[in-house]
Every structure is written in C-alpha cells, then in structure tokens.
PDB file of C-alpha atoms in Angstrom:
ATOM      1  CA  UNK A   1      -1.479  15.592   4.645  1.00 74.00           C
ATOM      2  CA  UNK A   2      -0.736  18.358   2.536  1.00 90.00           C
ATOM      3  CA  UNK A   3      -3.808  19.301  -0.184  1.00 93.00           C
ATOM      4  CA  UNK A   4      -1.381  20.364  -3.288  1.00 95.00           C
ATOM      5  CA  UNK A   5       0.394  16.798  -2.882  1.00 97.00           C
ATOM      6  CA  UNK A   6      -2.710  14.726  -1.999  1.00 97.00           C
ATOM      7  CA  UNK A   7      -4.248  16.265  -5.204  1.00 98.00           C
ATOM      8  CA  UNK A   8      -0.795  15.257  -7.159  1.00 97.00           C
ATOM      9  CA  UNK A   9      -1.088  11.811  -6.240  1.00 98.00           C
ATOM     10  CA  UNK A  10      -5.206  11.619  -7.892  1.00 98.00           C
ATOM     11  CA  UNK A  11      -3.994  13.313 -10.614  1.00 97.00           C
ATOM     12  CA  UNK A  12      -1.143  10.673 -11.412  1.00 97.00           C
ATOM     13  CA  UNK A  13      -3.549   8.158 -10.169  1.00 97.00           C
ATOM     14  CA  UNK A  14      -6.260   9.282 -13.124  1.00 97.00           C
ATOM     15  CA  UNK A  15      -3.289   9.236 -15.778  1.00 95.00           C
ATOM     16  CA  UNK A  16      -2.337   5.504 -15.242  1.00 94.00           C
ATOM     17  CA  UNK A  17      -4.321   2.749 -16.639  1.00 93.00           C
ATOM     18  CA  UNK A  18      -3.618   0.470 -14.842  1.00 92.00           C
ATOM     19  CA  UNK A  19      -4.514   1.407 -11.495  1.00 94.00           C
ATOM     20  CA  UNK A  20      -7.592   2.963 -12.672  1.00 96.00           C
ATOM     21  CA  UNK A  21      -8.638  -0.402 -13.684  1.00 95.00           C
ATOM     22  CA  UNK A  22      -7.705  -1.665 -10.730  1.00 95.00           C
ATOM     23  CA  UNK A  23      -9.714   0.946  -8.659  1.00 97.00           C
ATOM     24  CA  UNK A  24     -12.354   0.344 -10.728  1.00 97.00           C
ATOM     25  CA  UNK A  25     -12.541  -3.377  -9.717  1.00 97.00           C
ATOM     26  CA  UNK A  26     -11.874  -3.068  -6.436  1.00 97.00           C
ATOM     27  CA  UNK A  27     -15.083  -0.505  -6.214  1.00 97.00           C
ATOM     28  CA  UNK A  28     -17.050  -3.291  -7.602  1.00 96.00           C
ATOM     29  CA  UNK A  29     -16.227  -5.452  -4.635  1.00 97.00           C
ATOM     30  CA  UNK A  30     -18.752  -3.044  -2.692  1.00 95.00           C
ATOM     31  CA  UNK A  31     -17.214  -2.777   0.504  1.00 96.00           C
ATOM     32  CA  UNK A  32     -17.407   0.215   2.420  1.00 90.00           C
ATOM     33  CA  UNK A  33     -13.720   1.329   3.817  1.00 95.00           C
ATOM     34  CA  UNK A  34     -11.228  -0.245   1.758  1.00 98.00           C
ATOM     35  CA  UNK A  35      -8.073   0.985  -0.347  1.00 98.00           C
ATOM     36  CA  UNK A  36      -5.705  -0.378  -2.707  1.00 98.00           C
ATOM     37  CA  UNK A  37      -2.279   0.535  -0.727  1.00 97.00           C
ATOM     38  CA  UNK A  38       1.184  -0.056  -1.164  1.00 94.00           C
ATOM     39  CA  UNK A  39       3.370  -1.272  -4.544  1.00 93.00           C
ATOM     40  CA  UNK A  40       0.381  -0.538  -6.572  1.00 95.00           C
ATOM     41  CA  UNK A  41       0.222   3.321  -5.569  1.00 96.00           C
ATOM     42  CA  UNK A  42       3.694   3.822  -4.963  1.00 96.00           C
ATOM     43  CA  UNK A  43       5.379   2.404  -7.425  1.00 94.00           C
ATOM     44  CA  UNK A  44       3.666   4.464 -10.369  1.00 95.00           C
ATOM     45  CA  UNK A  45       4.798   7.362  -8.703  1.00 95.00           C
ATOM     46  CA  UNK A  46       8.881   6.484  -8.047  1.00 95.00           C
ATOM     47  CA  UNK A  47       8.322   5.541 -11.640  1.00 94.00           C
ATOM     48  CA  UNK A  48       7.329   8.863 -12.654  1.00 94.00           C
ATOM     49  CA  UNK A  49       9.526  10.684 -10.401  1.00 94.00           C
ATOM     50  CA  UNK A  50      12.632   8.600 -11.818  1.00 93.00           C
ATOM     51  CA  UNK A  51      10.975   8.422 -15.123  1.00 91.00           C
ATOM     52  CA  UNK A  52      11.238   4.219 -15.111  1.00 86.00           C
ATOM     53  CA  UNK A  53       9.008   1.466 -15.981  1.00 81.00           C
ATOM     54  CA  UNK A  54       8.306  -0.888 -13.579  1.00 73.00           C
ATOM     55  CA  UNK A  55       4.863  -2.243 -14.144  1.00 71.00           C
ATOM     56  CA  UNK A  56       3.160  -3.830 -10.758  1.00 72.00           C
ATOM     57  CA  UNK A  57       1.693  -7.073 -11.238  1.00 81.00           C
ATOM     58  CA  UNK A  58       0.741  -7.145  -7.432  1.00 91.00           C
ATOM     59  CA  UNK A  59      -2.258  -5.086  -6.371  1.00 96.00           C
ATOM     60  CA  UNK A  60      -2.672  -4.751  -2.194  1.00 96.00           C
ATOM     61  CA  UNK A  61      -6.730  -4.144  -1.274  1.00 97.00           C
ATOM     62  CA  UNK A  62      -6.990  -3.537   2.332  1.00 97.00           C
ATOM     63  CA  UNK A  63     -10.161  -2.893   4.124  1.00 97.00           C
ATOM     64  CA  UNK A  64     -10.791  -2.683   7.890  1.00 97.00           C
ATOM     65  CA  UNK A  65     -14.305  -4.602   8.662  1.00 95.00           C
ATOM     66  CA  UNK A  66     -14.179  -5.786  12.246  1.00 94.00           C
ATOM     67  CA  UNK A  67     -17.405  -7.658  12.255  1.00 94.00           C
ATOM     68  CA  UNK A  68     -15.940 -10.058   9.929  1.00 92.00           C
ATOM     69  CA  UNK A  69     -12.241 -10.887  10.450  1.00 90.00           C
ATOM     70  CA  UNK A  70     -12.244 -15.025   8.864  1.00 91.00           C
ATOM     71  CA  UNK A  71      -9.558 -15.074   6.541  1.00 91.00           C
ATOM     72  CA  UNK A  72     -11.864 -17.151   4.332  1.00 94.00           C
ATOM     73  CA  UNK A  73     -13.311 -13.992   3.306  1.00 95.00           C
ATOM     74  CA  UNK A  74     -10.296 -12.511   2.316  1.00 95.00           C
ATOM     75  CA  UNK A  75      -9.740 -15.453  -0.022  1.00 96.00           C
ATOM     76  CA  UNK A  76     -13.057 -15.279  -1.748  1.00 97.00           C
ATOM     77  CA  UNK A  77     -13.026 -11.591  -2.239  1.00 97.00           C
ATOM     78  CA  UNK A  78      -9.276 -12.206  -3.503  1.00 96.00           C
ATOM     79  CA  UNK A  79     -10.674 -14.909  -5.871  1.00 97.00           C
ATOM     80  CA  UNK A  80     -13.643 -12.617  -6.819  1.00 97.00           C
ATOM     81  CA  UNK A  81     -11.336  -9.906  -8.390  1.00 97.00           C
ATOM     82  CA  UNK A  82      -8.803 -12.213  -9.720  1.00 96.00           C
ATOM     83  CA  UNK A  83     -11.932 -13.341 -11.449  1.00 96.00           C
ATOM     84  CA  UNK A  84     -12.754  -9.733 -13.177  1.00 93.00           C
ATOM     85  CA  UNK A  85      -9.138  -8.958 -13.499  1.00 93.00           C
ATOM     86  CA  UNK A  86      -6.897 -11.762 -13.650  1.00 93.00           C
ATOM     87  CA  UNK A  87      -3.900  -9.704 -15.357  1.00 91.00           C
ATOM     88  CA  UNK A  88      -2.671  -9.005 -11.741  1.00 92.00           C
ATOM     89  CA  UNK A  89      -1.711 -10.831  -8.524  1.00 94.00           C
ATOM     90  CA  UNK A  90      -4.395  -9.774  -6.095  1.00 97.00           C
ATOM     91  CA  UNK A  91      -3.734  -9.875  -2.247  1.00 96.00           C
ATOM     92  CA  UNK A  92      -6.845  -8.858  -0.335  1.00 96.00           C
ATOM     93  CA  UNK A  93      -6.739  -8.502   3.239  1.00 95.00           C
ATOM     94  CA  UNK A  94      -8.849  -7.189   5.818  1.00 95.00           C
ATOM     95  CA  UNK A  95      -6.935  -5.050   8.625  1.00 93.00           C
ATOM     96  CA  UNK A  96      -9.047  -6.116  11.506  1.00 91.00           C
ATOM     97  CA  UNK A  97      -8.041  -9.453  11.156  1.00 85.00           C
ATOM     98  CA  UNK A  98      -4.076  -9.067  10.744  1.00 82.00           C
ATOM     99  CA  UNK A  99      -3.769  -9.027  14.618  1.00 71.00           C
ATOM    100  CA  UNK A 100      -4.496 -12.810  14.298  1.00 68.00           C
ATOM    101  CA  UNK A 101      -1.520 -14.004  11.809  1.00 58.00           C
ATOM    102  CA  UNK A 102       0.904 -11.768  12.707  1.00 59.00           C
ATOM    103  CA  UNK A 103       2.720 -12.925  15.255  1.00 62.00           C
ATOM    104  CA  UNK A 104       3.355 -16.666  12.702  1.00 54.00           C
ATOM    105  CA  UNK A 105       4.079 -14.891  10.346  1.00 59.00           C
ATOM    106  CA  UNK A 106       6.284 -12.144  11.196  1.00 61.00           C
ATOM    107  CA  UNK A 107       7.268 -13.059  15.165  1.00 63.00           C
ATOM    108  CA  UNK A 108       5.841 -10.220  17.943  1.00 66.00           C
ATOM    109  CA  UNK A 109       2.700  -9.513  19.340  1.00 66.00           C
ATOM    110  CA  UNK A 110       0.647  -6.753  17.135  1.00 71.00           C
ATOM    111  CA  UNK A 111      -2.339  -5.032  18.850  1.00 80.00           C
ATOM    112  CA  UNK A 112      -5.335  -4.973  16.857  1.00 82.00           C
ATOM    113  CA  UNK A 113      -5.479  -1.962  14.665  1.00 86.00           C
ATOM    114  CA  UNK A 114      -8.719   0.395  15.502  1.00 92.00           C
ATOM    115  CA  UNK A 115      -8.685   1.652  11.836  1.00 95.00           C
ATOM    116  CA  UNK A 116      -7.708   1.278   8.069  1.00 96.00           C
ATOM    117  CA  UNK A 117      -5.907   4.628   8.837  1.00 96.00           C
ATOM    118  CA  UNK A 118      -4.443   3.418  11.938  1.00 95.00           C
ATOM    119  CA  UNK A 119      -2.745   0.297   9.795  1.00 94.00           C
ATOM    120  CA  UNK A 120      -1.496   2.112   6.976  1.00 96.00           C
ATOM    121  CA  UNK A 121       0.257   4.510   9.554  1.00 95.00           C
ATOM    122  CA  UNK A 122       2.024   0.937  10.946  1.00 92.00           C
ATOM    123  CA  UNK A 123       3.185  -0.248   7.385  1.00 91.00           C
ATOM    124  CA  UNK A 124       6.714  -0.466   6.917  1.00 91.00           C
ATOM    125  CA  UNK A 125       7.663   2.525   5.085  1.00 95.00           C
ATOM    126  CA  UNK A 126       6.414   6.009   5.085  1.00 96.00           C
ATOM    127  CA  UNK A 127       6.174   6.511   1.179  1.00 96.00           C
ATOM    128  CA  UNK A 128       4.201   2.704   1.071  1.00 95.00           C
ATOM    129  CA  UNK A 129       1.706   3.770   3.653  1.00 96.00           C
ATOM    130  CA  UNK A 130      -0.734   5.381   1.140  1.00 98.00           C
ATOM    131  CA  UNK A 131      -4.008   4.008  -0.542  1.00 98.00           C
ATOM    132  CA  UNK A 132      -6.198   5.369  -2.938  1.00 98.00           C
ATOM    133  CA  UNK A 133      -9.847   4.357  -2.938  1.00 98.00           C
ATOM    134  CA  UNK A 134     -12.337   5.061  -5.997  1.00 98.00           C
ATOM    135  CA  UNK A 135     -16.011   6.542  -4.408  1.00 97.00           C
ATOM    136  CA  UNK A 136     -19.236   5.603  -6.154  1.00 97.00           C
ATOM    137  CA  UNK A 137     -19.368   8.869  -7.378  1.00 97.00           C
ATOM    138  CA  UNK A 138     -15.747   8.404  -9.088  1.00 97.00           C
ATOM    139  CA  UNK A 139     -13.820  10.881  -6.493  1.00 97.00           C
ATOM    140  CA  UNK A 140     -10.249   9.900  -5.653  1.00 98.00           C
ATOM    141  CA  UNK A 141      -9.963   9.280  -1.937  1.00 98.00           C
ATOM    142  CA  UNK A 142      -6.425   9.161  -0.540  1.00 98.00           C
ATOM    143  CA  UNK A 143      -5.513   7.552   2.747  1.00 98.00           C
ATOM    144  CA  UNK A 144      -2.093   8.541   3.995  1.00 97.00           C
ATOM    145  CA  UNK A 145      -1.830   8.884   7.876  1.00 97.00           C
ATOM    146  CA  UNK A 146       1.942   9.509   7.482  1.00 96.00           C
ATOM    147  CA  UNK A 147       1.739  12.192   4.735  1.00 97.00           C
ATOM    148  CA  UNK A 148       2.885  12.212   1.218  1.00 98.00           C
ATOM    149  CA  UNK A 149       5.753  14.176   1.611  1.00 97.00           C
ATOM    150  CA  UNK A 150       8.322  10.536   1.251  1.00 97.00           C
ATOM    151  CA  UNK A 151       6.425   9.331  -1.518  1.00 97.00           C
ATOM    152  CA  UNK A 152       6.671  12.856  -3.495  1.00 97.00           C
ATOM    153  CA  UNK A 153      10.636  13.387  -2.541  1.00 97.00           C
ATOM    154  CA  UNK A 154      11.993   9.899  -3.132  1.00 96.00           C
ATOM    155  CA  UNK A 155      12.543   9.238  -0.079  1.00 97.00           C
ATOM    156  CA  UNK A 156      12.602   5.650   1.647  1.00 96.00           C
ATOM    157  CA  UNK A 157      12.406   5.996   5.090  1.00 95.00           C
ATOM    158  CA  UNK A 158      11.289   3.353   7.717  1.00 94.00           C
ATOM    159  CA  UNK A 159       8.523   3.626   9.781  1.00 93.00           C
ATOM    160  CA  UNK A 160       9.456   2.864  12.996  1.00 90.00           C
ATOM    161  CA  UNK A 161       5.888   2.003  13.987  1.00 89.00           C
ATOM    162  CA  UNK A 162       5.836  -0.742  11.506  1.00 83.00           C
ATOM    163  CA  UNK A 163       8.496  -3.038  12.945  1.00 80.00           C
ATOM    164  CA  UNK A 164      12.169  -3.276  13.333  1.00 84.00           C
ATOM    165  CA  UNK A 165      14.832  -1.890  11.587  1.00 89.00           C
ATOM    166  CA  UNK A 166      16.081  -5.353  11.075  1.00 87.00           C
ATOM    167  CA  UNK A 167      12.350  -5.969   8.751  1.00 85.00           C
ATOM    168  CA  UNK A 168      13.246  -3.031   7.457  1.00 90.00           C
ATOM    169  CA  UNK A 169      16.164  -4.032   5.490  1.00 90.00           C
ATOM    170  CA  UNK A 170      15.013  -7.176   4.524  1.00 90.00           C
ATOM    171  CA  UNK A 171      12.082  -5.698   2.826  1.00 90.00           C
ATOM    172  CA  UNK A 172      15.395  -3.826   1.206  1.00 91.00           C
ATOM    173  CA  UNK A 173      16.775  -6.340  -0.015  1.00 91.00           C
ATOM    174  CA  UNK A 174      13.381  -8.359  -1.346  1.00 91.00           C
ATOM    175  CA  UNK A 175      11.432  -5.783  -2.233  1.00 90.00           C
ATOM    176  CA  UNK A 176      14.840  -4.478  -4.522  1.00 90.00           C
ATOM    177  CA  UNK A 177      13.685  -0.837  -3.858  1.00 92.00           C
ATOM    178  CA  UNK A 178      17.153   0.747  -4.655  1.00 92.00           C
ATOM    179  CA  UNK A 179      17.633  -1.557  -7.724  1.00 92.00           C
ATOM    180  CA  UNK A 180      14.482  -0.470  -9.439  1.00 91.00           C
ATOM    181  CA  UNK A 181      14.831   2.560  -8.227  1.00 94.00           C
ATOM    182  CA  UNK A 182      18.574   4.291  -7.937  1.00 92.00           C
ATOM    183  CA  UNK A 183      17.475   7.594  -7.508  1.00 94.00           C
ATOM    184  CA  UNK A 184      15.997   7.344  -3.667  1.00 95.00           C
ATOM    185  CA  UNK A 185      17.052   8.640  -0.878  1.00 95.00           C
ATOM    186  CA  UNK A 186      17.505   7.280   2.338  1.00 93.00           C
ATOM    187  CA  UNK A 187      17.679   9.492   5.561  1.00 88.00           C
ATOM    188  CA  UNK A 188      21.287   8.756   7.182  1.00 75.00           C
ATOM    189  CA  UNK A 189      19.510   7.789  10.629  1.00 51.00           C
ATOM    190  CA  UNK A 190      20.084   4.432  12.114  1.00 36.00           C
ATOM    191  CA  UNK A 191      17.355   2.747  10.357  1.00 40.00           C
ATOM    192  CA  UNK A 192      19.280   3.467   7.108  1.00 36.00           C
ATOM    193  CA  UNK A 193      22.603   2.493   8.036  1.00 32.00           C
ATOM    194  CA  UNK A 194      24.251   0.092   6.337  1.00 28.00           C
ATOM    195  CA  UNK A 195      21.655   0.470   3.524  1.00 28.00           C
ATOM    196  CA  UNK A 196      23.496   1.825   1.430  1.00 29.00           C
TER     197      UNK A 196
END
C-alpha cells in the first residue's frame, strides 16, 4: 500500500464528520481488530474525487475475533452502536464467523478467513476493500490488502477473489455505483464487460 495515498485517505477521513463520528463510536465498542470498511470509507472519497454528495446512511464494522463467532454478538454490538448513534444504519459483523452464512446467503462454499486483512482482500471490489480504524491514541489505521490505488483513480474493478463476475454486476446494478457516480472507470477486462 502506497504511504502518500494511505496518508490521503486519513487525511480525507479527519475532514469528514461523519465518519469521524462514526470512528469514534465504533472505538467505543472496545474491540481489539476491527474497522469500519466499505460504503462508509469509499464513498466519501468517489464523492470528493467527483465532487458529489452522496451521504452514507450505512456504516460496515467488521472485526475478526475467532474465539467468538455467534452471530448473536454481532446483533448486540450492532444494537449497542445504533444505541450511541442511531443517525445511521449499522451492520456489524465479525469476519470469523462469515464462513458460517455464506454459503445461504450467497450460494458456494467460503473457507474461513485467517484474518480481518485476509477478508477485506476477498470483498467484492478493489476500491471497497479498505477500512479505517480509530486507535486509542486517535491515530488513523488503514486496512487495505489490495492497495488504494482503485479507490484514489476512480476505478471500479472486481476482485476476482471475492466471487463471480456474475455478483459482480449485480452489486452494479444494486449498489447504483455508476449512477451516483458517472465519472468511474471500469477496466475493459471481462469482468467489466457488458457494464457499461
């Protein structure tokens, strides 16, 4: 992961609000290797890049605690922050434990991931794989096994680790990532074919 970007992405991180509340609240939460990942860290930056405004009422904390992988944990940690913050749409979920739904939810086998590292790198998209998490000491840690590079260019590429190309474009079209924002790019290999 490249320094000069990494250092970027906590200084756009410190200039938004929003997430820094967020952050905040998420710290309070106390666990030990966590992020918040995904529409809440990429979309401020697409939105500064394309200079839009598309607030994110969702906010993704992941964590990675294999010792305790009962869903009902997720659920009262979820309830705990929608408690202290209740102007978004938490979704708390703990990385050790995804092995265990996946395969209802989405169809596949998934091997249990080793790391919170080692799941962002299988997320969908390069530019979403990226979490910031706030240290007791109020340092900006970023968490982006598959670089910042996407994120920083516009660029919305899939991850081929993080399931098919046929996912892929149906996160397209739900997600509405070319709607909100026109300006992206996607690479013209065949997971972006007929994307367009």
């Amino acid at each position: 992961m490249s320094a000069a970007l990494a250092e970027r992405l906590r200084a756009l991180a410190r200039a938004e609000p929003n997430l820094m509340r967020a952050l905040h609240a998420a710290r309070q939460l106390g666990l030990q290797n966590w992020c918040i990942a995904a529409g809440a860290v990429r979309n401020p930056v697409w939105d500064r890049l394309f200079g839009c405004t598309s607030p994110t009422a969702d906010v993704d904390l992941v964590y990675f605690d294999a010792t305790d992988t009962d869903p009902q944990r997720d659920r009262a940690l979820q309830a705990e922050l929608r408690a202290m913050a209740p102007e978004w749409d938490w979704e708390v979920v703990n990385q050790a434990g995804v092995h265990h739904w996946y395969e209802a939810s989405y169809g596949g086998v998934l091997p249990p991931y080793r790391s919170l590292d080692d799941a962002l790198a299988r997320w969908p998209e390069t530019a979403t794989a990226v979490g910031l998490r706030l240290e007791p000491d109020d340092r900006l840690t970023v968490l982006a096994p598959l670089g910042l590079q996407d994120l920083f260019d516009g660029v919305l590429r899939h991850n081929p680790a993080g399931g098919s190309v046929a996912q892929f474009q149906q996160r397209l079209v739900d997600k509405r990532f070319l709607q909100r924002w026109p300006g992206l790019r996607m690479p013209r290999d065949g997971a972006a074919q007929g994307c367009r």
